Amino acid sequence: MPSLVVAVMVTGLWTGTTSISRANELGVGSTKERLEVKGLMLQPEENLSQGASHVMKGEPIAQLFYPPVSDDPTFRVVGRGKASQPADKATLLFKFTPDYPDEMPEGTLSDFETTDEPLNKKNLQPIVDALVKIGVTADEIEVKIIKPSTSALPFPFPSTSSEGGGEVVVTLSQPNRDRLEEIVTAATKAADKQKDILLENVKVQYSVNDCQALERAAYQSAVEDGQNRANSIAAALGTEVKRVPSVAEPFYGIFLPGCNSKGSLPFASKEASAYDPNAPVAVEISKDIFFTYRVR
C-alpha cells in the first residue's frame, strides 16, 4: 500500500525516532556539519562533546514539524473532551470603587476637591451587614482592601494595572442558583444606597472537591472522541487503523487552567468569570489529546 499521510492537525509536538544513518540516507549534509532533518537539528555523532546527550539509533527525540520521521502510513486526529459536575464551592467577588462627584459647580472647585482616598473596611460595612441579615455567616465573608498597582511585562505581553478599591468575598459550600442570586441582590441593593462607593462588578468562581475525578472524565471523553474521528476517517479512506496509537497532549496544555487552578500565561486574567444568574452552578473542563494512528 502506498505511503499515506493525512495531517488532521497542522501544529503539535510529536515524538519520533531517527539516527545518524537515517539522516545520511536522506542526503542531508556531511558528518562534519550540523544535520537538519525535517525540522530537527541534530549534532553529528562524532562531534558530540562529553556531557551532551548521545543520539543513539532508535532513541526518541522531539519533533515539532510535519512530516514525521517514520515513513509508515499514518494519520493524526485530535480528540476533544469535556466533563462537568456541580460545584462543591462557590466564591462570589464584589468589586467596589470610590464614588467621586462627576461634575463640580463653577467657582466652587475648592469645596469639591477630592483627595482620591482609598476605600476602607468602614465604607464596605453596610454591604457586610446586608449579607449577614439574609443569613450569610461571618466566616463566609471576607473584606479586602486593594491598593492601586501596575505590572510591566516584557514585549509582547501586555502590562496590567489595578486602580485599587475594595472587595467583599463570599464563599459558599454546596451552592445553588437561587442562593447565589439572593446574595447578589442583597449586596447590590445595599451598594445602591451608599453615596461613597460604587459596585463595579460581580464575579464568581466555582470549584469541586475531587478535581482528579473530573479531569479523568474529561480525558476519557477526549479518548472516545479521538477514536470516533479516527474510525470515521479510516472508513472514508477505505483503510483500517491499528488498535494502539501514539498519544500526546498538546504543548499548550500546560498554560491552560485545570478545574481548580489558574492558567500559567503571564498575561492571563487572575479574576473569576463574570457572574451570570442563568449559568450552571458547575465546573467544566476541556482536554485535547493528539492521536497518531498507523494504517493497514
Backbone as numpy.savetxt, mean C-alpha at the origin, in Angstrom:
# Nx Ny Nz CAx CAy CAz Cx Cy Cz
7.16 -29.06 -30.82 6.30 -27.86 -30.82 7.19 -26.62 -30.82
6.95 -25.67 -31.69 7.78 -24.46 -31.72 7.69 -23.70 -30.42
8.76 -22.95 -30.19 8.82 -22.16 -28.95 7.72 -21.12 -28.95
7.01 -21.05 -27.87 5.87 -20.14 -27.78 5.96 -19.39 -26.47
5.96 -18.07 -26.54 5.98 -17.27 -25.33 4.88 -16.24 -25.42
3.97 -16.28 -24.50 2.91 -15.28 -24.42 3.17 -14.45 -23.20
3.51 -13.19 -23.36 3.82 -12.33 -22.22 2.57 -11.60 -21.81
1.93 -12.06 -20.75 0.74 -11.40 -20.24 1.12 -10.17 -19.43
2.23 -10.25 -18.70 2.74 -9.11 -17.97 3.94 -8.55 -18.72
4.06 -7.23 -18.78 5.18 -6.61 -19.48 6.25 -6.14 -18.54
5.99 -6.15 -17.25 7.01 -5.82 -16.28 6.92 -6.80 -15.14
8.01 -6.97 -14.41 7.98 -7.87 -13.27 9.38 -8.27 -12.90
9.52 -9.02 -11.82 10.80 -9.51 -11.35 10.74 -11.03 -11.35
11.60 -11.65 -12.15 11.52 -13.09 -12.34 12.86 -13.72 -12.02
12.85 -15.02 -11.84 14.05 -15.77 -11.54 14.31 -16.76 -12.66
15.57 -16.84 -13.12 15.94 -17.78 -14.17 17.30 -18.34 -13.87
17.84 -19.15 -14.76 19.18 -19.70 -14.60 19.95 -19.48 -15.87
21.23 -19.31 -15.74 22.10 -19.16 -16.90 23.50 -19.55 -16.49
24.42 -19.51 -17.39 25.81 -19.81 -17.12 26.67 -19.09 -18.13
27.96 -19.07 -17.88 28.87 -18.42 -18.80 28.85 -19.12 -20.15
28.78 -20.47 -20.14 28.74 -21.19 -21.41 27.50 -20.82 -22.20
26.37 -20.63 -21.51 25.13 -20.22 -22.19 25.31 -18.85 -22.79
25.99 -17.95 -22.07 26.23 -16.61 -22.61 27.08 -16.67 -23.85
28.10 -17.55 -23.85 28.95 -17.67 -25.02 28.18 -18.20 -26.21
27.22 -19.14 -25.95 26.40 -19.65 -27.04 25.61 -18.54 -27.71
25.24 -17.55 -26.92 24.47 -16.43 -27.46 25.35 -15.46 -28.21
26.67 -15.66 -28.16 27.58 -14.80 -28.90 27.69 -13.42 -28.32
27.68 -13.30 -27.02 27.72 -11.99 -26.39 29.10 -11.74 -25.82
29.92 -10.93 -26.49 31.20 -10.47 -25.95 32.22 -11.57 -25.81
33.39 -11.19 -25.24 34.46 -12.12 -24.95 34.53 -12.33 -23.46
35.37 -13.29 -23.05 35.48 -13.60 -21.62 36.20 -12.51 -20.86
36.76 -11.53 -21.52 37.45 -10.44 -20.84 36.56 -9.21 -20.71
35.35 -9.31 -21.17 34.43 -8.18 -21.11 33.27 -8.54 -20.21
32.54 -7.50 -19.76 31.31 -7.74 -19.02 30.28 -8.30 -19.98
29.50 -9.27 -19.52 28.53 -9.94 -20.37 27.15 -9.40 -20.08
26.48 -9.01 -21.11 25.11 -8.53 -20.97 24.19 -9.50 -21.69
23.35 -10.21 -20.91 22.52 -11.25 -21.49 21.06 -10.96 -21.18
20.33 -10.50 -22.18 18.89 -10.32 -22.01 18.53 -9.56 -20.76
19.14 -8.41 -20.57 18.80 -7.59 -19.41 19.63 -7.90 -18.19
20.57 -8.90 -18.23 21.38 -9.28 -17.07 22.81 -8.84 -17.29
23.44 -8.30 -16.27 24.85 -7.94 -16.32 25.62 -8.98 -15.54
26.52 -9.75 -16.22 27.28 -10.81 -15.56 28.76 -10.53 -15.70
29.53 -10.79 -14.63 30.97 -10.70 -14.70 31.52 -11.99 -15.28
32.56 -11.93 -16.15 33.18 -13.16 -16.63 33.66 -14.00 -15.47
33.57 -15.31 -15.61 33.90 -16.22 -14.52 35.35 -16.08 -14.11
36.25 -15.85 -15.07 37.67 -15.79 -14.74 38.06 -14.49 -14.07
37.19 -13.47 -14.12 37.52 -12.17 -13.54 36.87 -11.93 -12.20
36.13 -12.90 -11.66 35.47 -12.70 -10.38 36.51 -12.60 -9.28
36.44 -11.55 -8.47 37.39 -11.34 -7.39 36.97 -12.13 -6.17
37.90 -12.25 -5.21 37.58 -12.94 -3.98 36.49 -12.19 -3.24
35.55 -12.95 -2.66 34.46 -12.34 -1.91 33.25 -12.05 -2.77
33.42 -12.06 -4.10 32.28 -11.80 -4.98 31.47 -13.08 -5.12
30.20 -12.93 -5.49 29.33 -14.09 -5.67 29.74 -14.82 -6.93
30.06 -16.09 -6.82 30.52 -16.89 -7.95 29.32 -17.39 -8.73
29.27 -17.09 -10.02 28.15 -17.50 -10.87 28.41 -18.91 -11.34
27.66 -19.87 -10.83 27.84 -21.26 -11.18 26.73 -21.68 -12.14
27.00 -22.70 -12.89 26.02 -23.20 -13.84 24.77 -23.68 -13.11
23.61 -23.20 -13.55 22.37 -23.61 -12.94 21.99 -22.83 -11.70
22.81 -21.85 -11.28 22.49 -21.08 -10.08 21.45 -20.02 -10.41
20.39 -19.84 -9.60 19.37 -18.83 -9.88 19.96 -17.42 -9.85
19.56 -16.60 -10.79 19.95 -15.20 -10.80 18.73 -14.35 -11.07
18.82 -13.08 -10.76 17.67 -12.19 -10.94 17.59 -11.72 -12.38
16.39 -11.64 -12.90 16.17 -11.15 -14.24 15.03 -10.15 -14.22
15.28 -8.98 -14.80 14.29 -7.91 -14.74 13.48 -7.78 -16.02
13.96 -8.29 -17.12 13.32 -8.03 -18.39 12.99 -9.33 -19.12
12.04 -9.23 -20.05 11.72 -10.34 -20.92 12.56 -10.21 -22.18
12.82 -11.28 -22.93 12.36 -12.66 -22.75 13.14 -13.38 -21.67
12.67 -14.56 -21.22 13.34 -15.27 -20.15 14.63 -15.92 -20.63
15.47 -16.32 -19.66 16.70 -17.01 -20.00 16.39 -18.36 -20.62
15.40 -19.07 -20.06 15.04 -20.39 -20.55 14.39 -20.29 -21.92
14.68 -21.28 -22.78 14.07 -21.33 -24.10 12.83 -22.21 -24.14
12.46 -22.78 -22.98 11.27 -23.63 -22.94 10.02 -22.81 -23.23
9.06 -23.39 -23.95 7.80 -22.67 -24.20 7.08 -22.36 -22.88
6.80 -21.12 -22.64 6.13 -20.71 -21.40 5.15 -19.59 -21.68
4.26 -19.37 -20.75 3.49 -18.12 -20.75 3.24 -17.70 -19.32
2.96 -16.42 -19.15 2.86 -15.83 -17.82 1.49 -15.20 -17.61
1.02 -15.31 -16.39 -0.22 -14.65 -16.01 -0.02 -14.01 -14.65
-0.90 -13.09 -14.32 -0.90 -12.51 -12.98 -2.24 -12.85 -12.33
-2.18 -13.43 -11.15 -3.40 -13.72 -10.41 -3.67 -12.61 -9.41
-4.88 -12.12 -9.41 -5.25 -11.02 -8.52 -6.35 -11.49 -7.57
-6.05 -11.35 -6.29 -7.00 -11.82 -5.28 -7.36 -10.76 -4.28
-8.56 -10.87 -3.74 -9.03 -9.97 -2.69 -9.69 -10.78 -1.59
-9.61 -10.24 -0.38 -10.29 -10.87 0.75 -10.70 -9.77 1.72
-11.82 -9.96 2.39 -12.30 -8.97 3.35 -12.99 -9.67 4.50
-13.05 -8.99 5.63 -13.79 -9.49 6.78 -14.20 -8.31 7.65
-15.25 -8.46 8.46 -15.69 -7.36 9.32 -14.57 -6.89 10.25
-14.52 -5.59 10.47 -13.47 -5.01 11.31 -13.68 -5.36 12.77
-12.58 -5.67 13.44 -12.62 -5.89 14.89 -12.44 -4.59 15.66
-11.88 -3.58 14.98 -11.66 -2.30 15.65 -11.77 -1.19 14.62
-12.34 -0.07 15.03 -12.43 1.12 14.18 -11.85 2.31 14.94
-11.10 3.13 14.23 -10.53 4.34 14.80 -11.03 5.54 14.01
-11.80 6.39 14.65 -12.30 7.63 14.04 -11.37 8.78 14.41
-10.98 9.57 13.41 -10.10 10.70 13.64 -10.80 11.99 13.21
-11.06 12.86 14.16 -11.68 14.16 13.90 -10.57 15.21 13.90
-10.35 15.84 12.74 -9.28 16.84 12.62 -9.89 18.24 12.76
-9.34 19.04 13.69 -9.83 20.40 13.95 -8.73 21.42 13.68
-9.14 22.59 13.22 -8.23 23.71 13.02 -8.83 24.96 13.68
-8.00 25.95 14.00 -8.53 27.19 14.58 -9.45 27.91 13.59
-10.46 28.58 14.10 -11.39 29.34 13.28 -11.09 30.82 13.46
-10.47 31.42 12.43 -10.13 32.84 12.49 -11.14 33.65 11.68
-11.32 34.95 12.00 -12.24 35.79 11.23 -11.83 35.86 9.77
-12.81 35.75 8.86 -12.52 35.81 7.44 -12.21 37.22 6.98
-12.94 38.22 7.50 -12.76 39.60 7.09 -12.63 40.49 8.32
-11.90 41.57 8.17 -11.70 42.52 9.26 -12.25 43.88 8.85
-13.13 44.45 9.64 -13.70 45.76 9.30 -12.62 46.81 9.09
-12.82 47.66 8.11 -11.84 48.71 7.78 -11.67 49.67 8.96
-10.41 50.00 9.26 -10.10 50.93 10.32 -10.02 50.31 11.69
-10.30 49.01 11.82 -10.26 48.36 13.14 -9.38 47.12 13.09
-8.33 47.19 12.26 -7.47 46.03 12.09 -6.86 45.57 13.40
-6.42 46.51 14.23 -5.75 46.14 15.46 -6.67 45.39 16.42
-7.98 45.65 16.32 -8.92 44.99 17.21 -9.17 43.54 16.80
-8.82 43.20 15.54 -9.11 41.86 15.03 -7.85 41.08 14.68
-6.71 41.60 15.02 -5.48 40.89 14.73 -5.44 39.57 15.50
-4.97 38.52 14.84 -4.84 37.22 15.49 -3.38 36.87 15.63
-3.09 36.09 16.62 -1.71 35.67 16.86 -1.48 34.24 16.37
-2.47 33.65 15.67 -2.36 32.29 15.17 -1.97 31.32 16.27
-2.60 31.47 17.41 -2.31 30.57 18.52 -2.81 29.17 18.19
-2.03 28.14 18.52 -2.47 26.78 18.23 -3.62 26.38 19.14
-4.32 25.35 18.71 -5.39 24.83 19.55 -4.81 24.17 20.80
-5.62 24.11 21.83 -5.23 23.38 23.03 -6.38 22.45 23.42
-6.15 21.62 24.40 -7.15 20.63 24.79 -8.42 21.27 25.32
-8.30 22.49 25.86 -9.49 23.19 26.35 -10.44 23.51 25.20
-9.88 23.85 24.02 -10.72 24.14 22.86 -11.54 22.92 22.42
-10.97 21.74 22.64 -11.61 20.51 22.17 -12.45 19.81 23.23
-12.49 20.36 24.44 -13.23 19.73 25.51 -14.73 19.60 25.21
-15.38 20.60 24.56 -16.81 20.43 24.22 -17.07 19.21 23.33
-16.11 18.87 22.47 -16.27 17.69 21.61 -16.23 16.43 22.47
-15.29 16.40 23.40 -15.16 15.25 24.29 -16.42 15.08 25.13
-16.94 16.19 25.64 -18.15 16.13 26.47 -19.33 15.58 25.68
-19.44 15.98 24.41 -20.55 15.50 23.59 -20.44 13.99 23.34
-19.22 13.50 23.19 -19.02 12.07 22.96 -19.32 11.26 24.22
-18.90 11.77 25.36 -19.17 11.08 26.62 -20.67 11.02 26.87
-21.38 12.05 26.46 -22.82 12.12 26.68 -23.56 11.00 25.96
-23.03 10.52 24.83 -23.71 9.45 24.09 -23.13 8.07 24.42
-22.31 8.00 25.47 -21.85 6.70 25.94 -20.45 6.30 25.56
-19.68 7.17 24.92 -18.29 6.86 24.62 -17.48 7.02 25.90
-16.71 6.02 26.27 -15.96 6.07 27.52 -14.68 6.89 27.36
-14.15 7.33 28.50 -12.92 8.12 28.48 -11.75 7.32 27.92
-11.74 6.01 28.14 -10.67 5.17 27.61 -10.70 5.07 26.09
-11.84 5.35 25.50 -11.97 5.26 24.05 -11.67 6.58 23.35
-11.38 7.63 24.12 -11.15 8.96 23.55 -9.72 9.41 23.83
-9.08 9.95 22.81 -7.74 10.52 22.95 -7.71 11.87 22.24
-7.18 12.88 22.92 -7.06 14.22 22.35 -5.60 14.49 22.04
-5.34 14.90 20.80 -3.97 15.18 20.36 -3.87 16.61 19.85
-2.80 17.29 20.23 -2.50 18.61 19.70 -1.35 18.47 18.71
-1.58 18.92 17.48 -0.61 18.74 16.40 0.05 20.07 16.09
1.37 20.11 16.17 2.11 21.33 15.85 2.36 21.40 14.35
2.42 22.62 13.78 2.73 22.75 12.35 4.10 22.15 12.05
4.23 21.50 10.90 5.49 20.88 10.53 5.61 20.79 9.02
6.84 20.68 8.54 7.13 20.47 7.13 8.17 19.36 7.00
8.13 18.67 5.89 9.08 17.59 5.63 9.51 17.67 4.18
10.80 17.95 3.96 11.34 18.06 2.61 11.97 16.73 2.21
11.53 16.19 1.08 12.05 14.93 0.57 12.81 15.18 -0.73
13.80 14.35 -1.06 14.56 14.55 -2.30 13.70 14.31 -3.52
14.05 14.96 -4.62 13.36 14.77 -5.90 13.42 13.30 -6.29
12.37 12.68 -6.82 11.13 13.32 -7.29 9.98 13.24 -6.29
10.26 12.90 -5.04 9.19 12.75 -4.06 8.70 14.11 -3.60
7.39 14.30 -3.47 6.86 15.60 -3.05 7.09 15.84 -1.57
7.28 17.09 -1.22 7.41 17.46 0.18 6.04 17.48 0.83
6.02 17.25 2.12 4.77 17.24 2.87 4.79 18.30 3.95
3.63 18.76 4.33 3.53 19.76 5.38 2.23 19.58 6.13
2.21 20.04 7.37 1.01 19.99 8.20 0.82 21.35 8.85
-0.40 21.88 8.75 -0.67 23.19 9.31 -0.93 23.13 10.81
-0.94 21.92 11.36 -1.19 21.80 12.78 -2.68 21.83 13.09
-2.99 21.84 14.37 -4.38 21.83 14.82 -4.57 20.84 15.95
-5.69 20.16 15.95 -5.96 19.19 17.00 -6.76 18.02 16.46
-6.64 16.89 17.13 -7.38 15.70 16.75 -8.07 15.10 17.97
-9.28 14.65 17.75 -9.98 13.84 18.74 -10.11 12.45 18.13
-9.48 11.47 18.77 -9.43 10.11 18.25 -10.32 9.21 19.09
-11.23 8.52 18.44 -12.15 7.61 19.12 -11.90 6.19 18.60
-11.60 5.28 19.51 -11.33 3.88 19.15 -12.44 2.99 19.68
-13.03 2.21 18.79 -14.15 1.34 19.14 -13.83 -0.11 18.83
-14.22 -1.01 19.72 -14.12 -2.44 19.47 -15.46 -2.95 18.94
-15.39 -3.91 18.01 -16.58 -4.47 17.38 -17.51 -3.37 16.86
-17.02 -2.52 15.99 -17.82 -1.39 15.52 -18.92 -1.83 14.56
-19.93 -1.00 14.45 -20.96 -1.20 13.44 -21.30 0.16 12.84
-21.98 0.14 11.72 -22.22 1.37 10.97 -23.07 2.37 11.76
-24.09 1.90 12.45 -24.97 2.81 13.18 -24.23 3.53 14.31
-23.40 2.79 15.03 -22.67 3.40 16.15 -21.65 4.42 15.64
-20.98 4.12 14.56 -20.03 5.07 13.99 -20.73 6.35 13.55
-21.88 6.20 12.92 -22.61 7.38 12.46 -23.11 8.20 13.64
-23.51 7.55 14.71 -23.95 8.28 15.91 -22.81 9.12 16.48
-21.62 8.57 16.53 -20.46 9.29 17.07 -20.09 10.46 16.17
-20.08 10.24 14.87 -19.72 11.31 13.93 -20.74 12.45 14.02
-22.02 12.11 14.11 -23.06 13.14 14.21 -22.91 13.96 15.48
-22.64 13.31 16.60 -22.48 14.03 17.87 -21.29 14.97 17.84
-20.17 14.51 17.30 -18.98 15.36 17.23 -19.18 16.53 16.27
-19.86 16.29 15.16 -20.10 17.35 14.18 -21.01 18.43 14.75
-22.07 18.04 15.42 -22.98 19.03 16.01 -22.29 19.84 17.10
-21.46 19.18 17.90 -20.74 19.91 18.95 -19.76 20.90 18.36
-19.10 20.54 17.25 -18.15 21.45 16.61 -18.86 22.65 15.99
-20.05 22.44 15.45 -20.80 23.54 14.83 -21.16 24.63 15.84
-21.25 24.28 17.11 -21.62 25.25 18.14 -20.42 26.07 18.64
-19.22 25.68 18.27 -18.02 26.37 18.75 -17.59 27.46 17.77
-17.14 28.58 18.31 -16.73 29.71 17.48 -15.22 29.76 17.24
-14.46 28.98 17.98 -13.01 29.08 17.86 -12.37 27.88 17.15
-13.16 26.90 16.75 -12.60 25.74 16.06 -13.47 25.36 14.86
-12.84 24.70 13.89 -13.53 24.18 12.72 -13.22 22.70 12.58
-14.23 21.91 12.27 -14.02 20.50 11.98 -13.60 20.38 10.52
-12.32 20.09 10.30 -11.78 20.05 8.95 -12.16 18.78 8.20
-12.03 17.64 8.83 -12.40 16.38 8.18 -12.58 15.28 9.22
-13.17 14.20 8.78 -13.36 13.00 9.61 -12.81 11.82 8.83
-11.91 11.08 9.43 -11.32 9.91 8.78 -11.52 8.68 9.67
-11.40 7.53 9.04 -11.60 6.27 9.77 -10.58 5.24 9.31
-10.19 4.40 10.23 -9.27 3.31 9.92 -9.78 2.04 10.59
-9.85 0.96 9.81 -10.33 -0.32 10.32 -9.18 -1.31 10.44
-9.29 -2.22 11.40 -8.28 -3.26 11.57 -8.94 -4.54 12.07
-8.21 -5.65 11.94 -8.70 -6.95 12.39 -7.68 -7.55 13.35
-8.15 -8.47 14.18 -7.26 -9.10 15.16 -6.34 -10.13 14.52
-6.87 -10.90 13.57 -6.08 -11.94 12.91 -5.78 -11.52 11.48
-4.69 -10.80 11.32 -4.34 -10.28 10.00 -3.84 -11.39 9.08
-3.12 -12.36 9.62 -2.54 -13.42 8.80 -3.62 -14.25 8.11
-4.71 -14.51 8.81 -5.79 -15.29 8.20 -6.38 -14.55 7.00
-6.51 -13.24 7.11 -7.05 -12.45 6.01 -6.09 -12.43 4.83
-4.79 -12.32 5.09 -3.81 -12.32 4.02 -3.75 -13.69 3.33
-3.87 -14.76 4.10 -3.88 -16.09 3.48 -5.08 -16.24 2.54
-6.21 -15.71 2.95 -7.40 -15.77 2.09 -7.18 -14.99 0.80
-6.50 -13.84 0.89 -6.22 -13.05 -0.31 -5.26 -13.78 -1.24
-4.24 -14.43 -0.67 -3.31 -15.22 -1.48 -4.04 -16.37 -2.18
-4.91 -17.05 -1.45 -5.66 -18.16 -2.04 -6.52 -17.68 -3.20
-7.13 -16.52 -3.03 -7.94 -15.94 -4.09 -7.08 -15.62 -5.31
-5.86 -15.11 -5.08 -4.96 -14.79 -6.19 -4.51 -16.05 -6.92
-4.24 -17.12 -6.17 -3.83 -18.39 -6.79 -4.95 -18.93 -7.68
-6.17 -18.92 -7.19 -7.30 -19.42 -7.97 -7.51 -18.58 -9.23
-7.36 -17.27 -9.09 -7.52 -16.39 -10.25 -6.44 -16.66 -11.28
-5.19 -16.83 -10.82 -4.10 -17.12 -11.75 -4.29 -18.43 -12.48
-4.74 -19.46 -11.77 -4.99 -20.76 -12.40 -6.10 -20.67 -13.45
-7.15 -19.93 -13.12 -8.24 -19.76 -14.08 -7.77 -19.04 -15.34
-6.97 -18.00 -15.16 -6.45 -17.27 -16.32 -5.55 -18.17 -17.18
-4.68 -18.94 -16.50 -3.77 -19.81 -17.24 -4.52 -20.87 -18.03
-5.52 -21.48 -17.42 -6.30 -22.51 -18.11 -7.06 -21.92 -19.30
-7.57 -20.70 -19.14 -8.31 -20.06 -20.24 -7.38 -19.75 -21.41
-6.19 -19.25 -21.11 -5.23 -18.93 -22.18 -4.76 -20.20 -22.87
-4.46 -21.23 -22.07 -4.00 -22.49 -22.66 -5.07 -23.09 -23.57
-6.33 -23.02 -23.15 -7.41 -23.55 -23.97 -7.53 -22.78 -25.29
-7.36 -21.47 -25.21 -7.45 -20.65 -26.42 -6.30 -20.95 -27.39
-5.14 -21.33 -26.84 -3.97 -21.62 -27.67 -3.89 -23.08 -28.09
-4.76 -23.91 -27.54 -4.72 -25.32 -27.86 -3.55 -26.04 -27.24
-3.11 -25.62 -26.05 -1.99 -26.24 -25.36 -2.43 -26.68 -23.98
-1.52 -27.35 -23.27 -1.76 -27.76 -21.90 -0.66 -27.18 -21.02
-1.01 -26.86 -19.77 -0.02 -26.33 -18.84 0.38 -27.41 -17.86
1.64 -27.37 -17.44 2.11 -28.29 -16.42 1.56 -27.87 -15.07
1.51 -28.80 -14.14 0.80 -28.57 -12.89 1.52 -27.59 -11.97
2.86 -27.62 -11.92 3.60 -26.79 -10.97 4.24 -25.62 -11.71
3.75 -24.39 -11.52 4.34 -23.24 -12.19 5.44 -22.61 -11.34
6.12 -21.65 -11.94 7.03 -20.79 -11.18 6.21 -19.62 -10.65
6.40 -19.30 -9.37 5.56 -18.31 -8.70 6.43 -17.21 -8.11
5.98 -15.97 -8.20 6.70 -14.84 -7.59 5.72 -13.74 -7.26
6.02 -13.00 -6.20 5.26 -11.80 -5.88 5.84 -10.62 -6.63
5.03 -9.63 -6.96 5.55 -8.45 -7.66 6.48 -7.65 -6.76
7.46 -6.98 -7.38 8.43 -6.21 -6.61 7.77 -5.06 -5.87
6.66 -4.54 -6.38 6.02 -3.40 -5.73 5.22 -3.79 -4.50
5.10 -5.09 -4.24 4.31 -5.53 -3.10 4.86 -5.05 -1.77
6.20 -4.85 -1.69 6.79 -4.43 -0.42 6.40 -3.00 -0.07
5.93 -2.22 -1.05 5.57 -0.84 -0.79 4.11 -0.68 -0.39
3.31 -1.71 -0.60 1.88 -1.59 -0.36 1.53 -1.98 1.07
0.49 -1.38 1.63 0.12 -1.69 3.01 -0.52 -3.06 3.14
-0.33 -3.67 4.31 -1.03 -4.90 4.62 -2.35 -4.58 5.28
-2.98 -5.58 5.88 -4.31 -5.34 6.44 -4.26 -4.50 7.71
-3.16 -4.54 8.46 -3.03 -3.74 9.68 -1.79 -2.87 9.66
-1.25 -2.59 8.47 -0.01 -1.82 8.39 -0.12 -0.78 7.30
0.85 0.12 7.28 0.90 1.19 6.30 1.93 0.86 5.24
1.82 1.52 4.10 2.77 1.30 3.03 4.14 1.89 3.35
5.14 1.52 2.52 6.51 1.96 2.76 6.95 3.06 1.82
6.07 3.56 0.97 6.45 4.64 0.08 6.71 5.91 0.89
7.81 6.64 0.58 8.13 7.82 1.38 7.12 8.94 1.24
6.34 8.95 0.14 5.36 10.01 -0.04 3.94 9.53 0.23
3.80 8.32 0.75 2.45 7.79 1.01 1.79 8.54 2.16
0.47 8.69 2.07 -0.26 9.38 3.13 -0.26 8.55 4.41
-0.11 9.22 5.54 -0.12 8.55 6.83 -1.51 8.59 7.45
-2.46 9.20 6.75 -3.78 9.35 7.32 -4.67 8.18 6.92
-5.72 7.98 7.71 -6.71 6.97 7.37 -7.57 7.49 6.21
-8.45 6.65 5.72 -9.31 7.05 4.61 -10.46 7.91 5.11
-11.03 8.69 4.19 -12.15 9.56 4.54 -13.35 8.72 4.99
-14.02 9.20 6.02 -15.17 8.48 6.56 -16.32 8.51 5.56
-16.88 7.35 5.27 -18.02 7.21 4.38 -19.09 6.40 5.12
-20.22 7.03 5.45 -21.25 6.31 6.23 -21.84 5.11 5.50
-21.67 5.07 4.17 -22.23 3.97 3.39 -21.23 2.85 3.11
-19.98 3.04 3.50 -18.96 2.03 3.22 -19.05 0.88 4.21
-18.68 -0.33 3.80 -18.70 -1.47 4.73 -17.72 -1.25 5.88
-18.11 -1.68 7.05 -17.22 -1.60 8.22 -16.38 -2.88 8.19
-15.40 -2.89 7.32 -14.62 -4.11 7.07 -13.22 -3.75 6.60
-12.34 -4.74 6.67 -10.97 -4.61 6.17 -10.86 -5.45 4.91
-10.35 -4.84 3.85 -10.16 -5.55 2.58 -8.72 -5.37 2.12
-8.09 -6.45 1.69 -6.74 -6.37 1.15 -6.69 -7.07 -0.20
-5.70 -6.69 -1.01 -5.51 -7.27 -2.34 -4.10 -7.84 -2.45
-3.97 -8.91 -3.21 -2.67 -9.53 -3.45 -2.54 -9.86 -4.93
-1.34 -9.63 -5.49 -1.01 -10.02 -6.85 0.08 -11.08 -6.81
-0.03 -12.09 -7.65 0.99 -13.14 -7.76 1.27 -13.39 -9.24
2.55 -13.46 -9.60 2.96 -13.77 -10.96 3.17 -15.29 -11.10
2.62 -15.87 -12.16 2.78 -17.30 -12.44 3.42 -17.47 -13.81
4.42 -18.32 -13.89 5.03 -18.70 -15.16 4.75 -20.18 -15.40
4.00 -20.48 -16.45 3.64 -21.86 -16.77 4.42 -22.35 -17.98
4.94 -23.56 -17.88 5.49 -24.22 -19.06 4.36 -24.96 -19.77
4.42 -24.95 -21.08 3.34 -25.56 -21.87 3.86 -26.82 -22.56
2.93 -27.66 -22.94 3.29 -28.89 -23.66 2.25 -29.19 -24.72
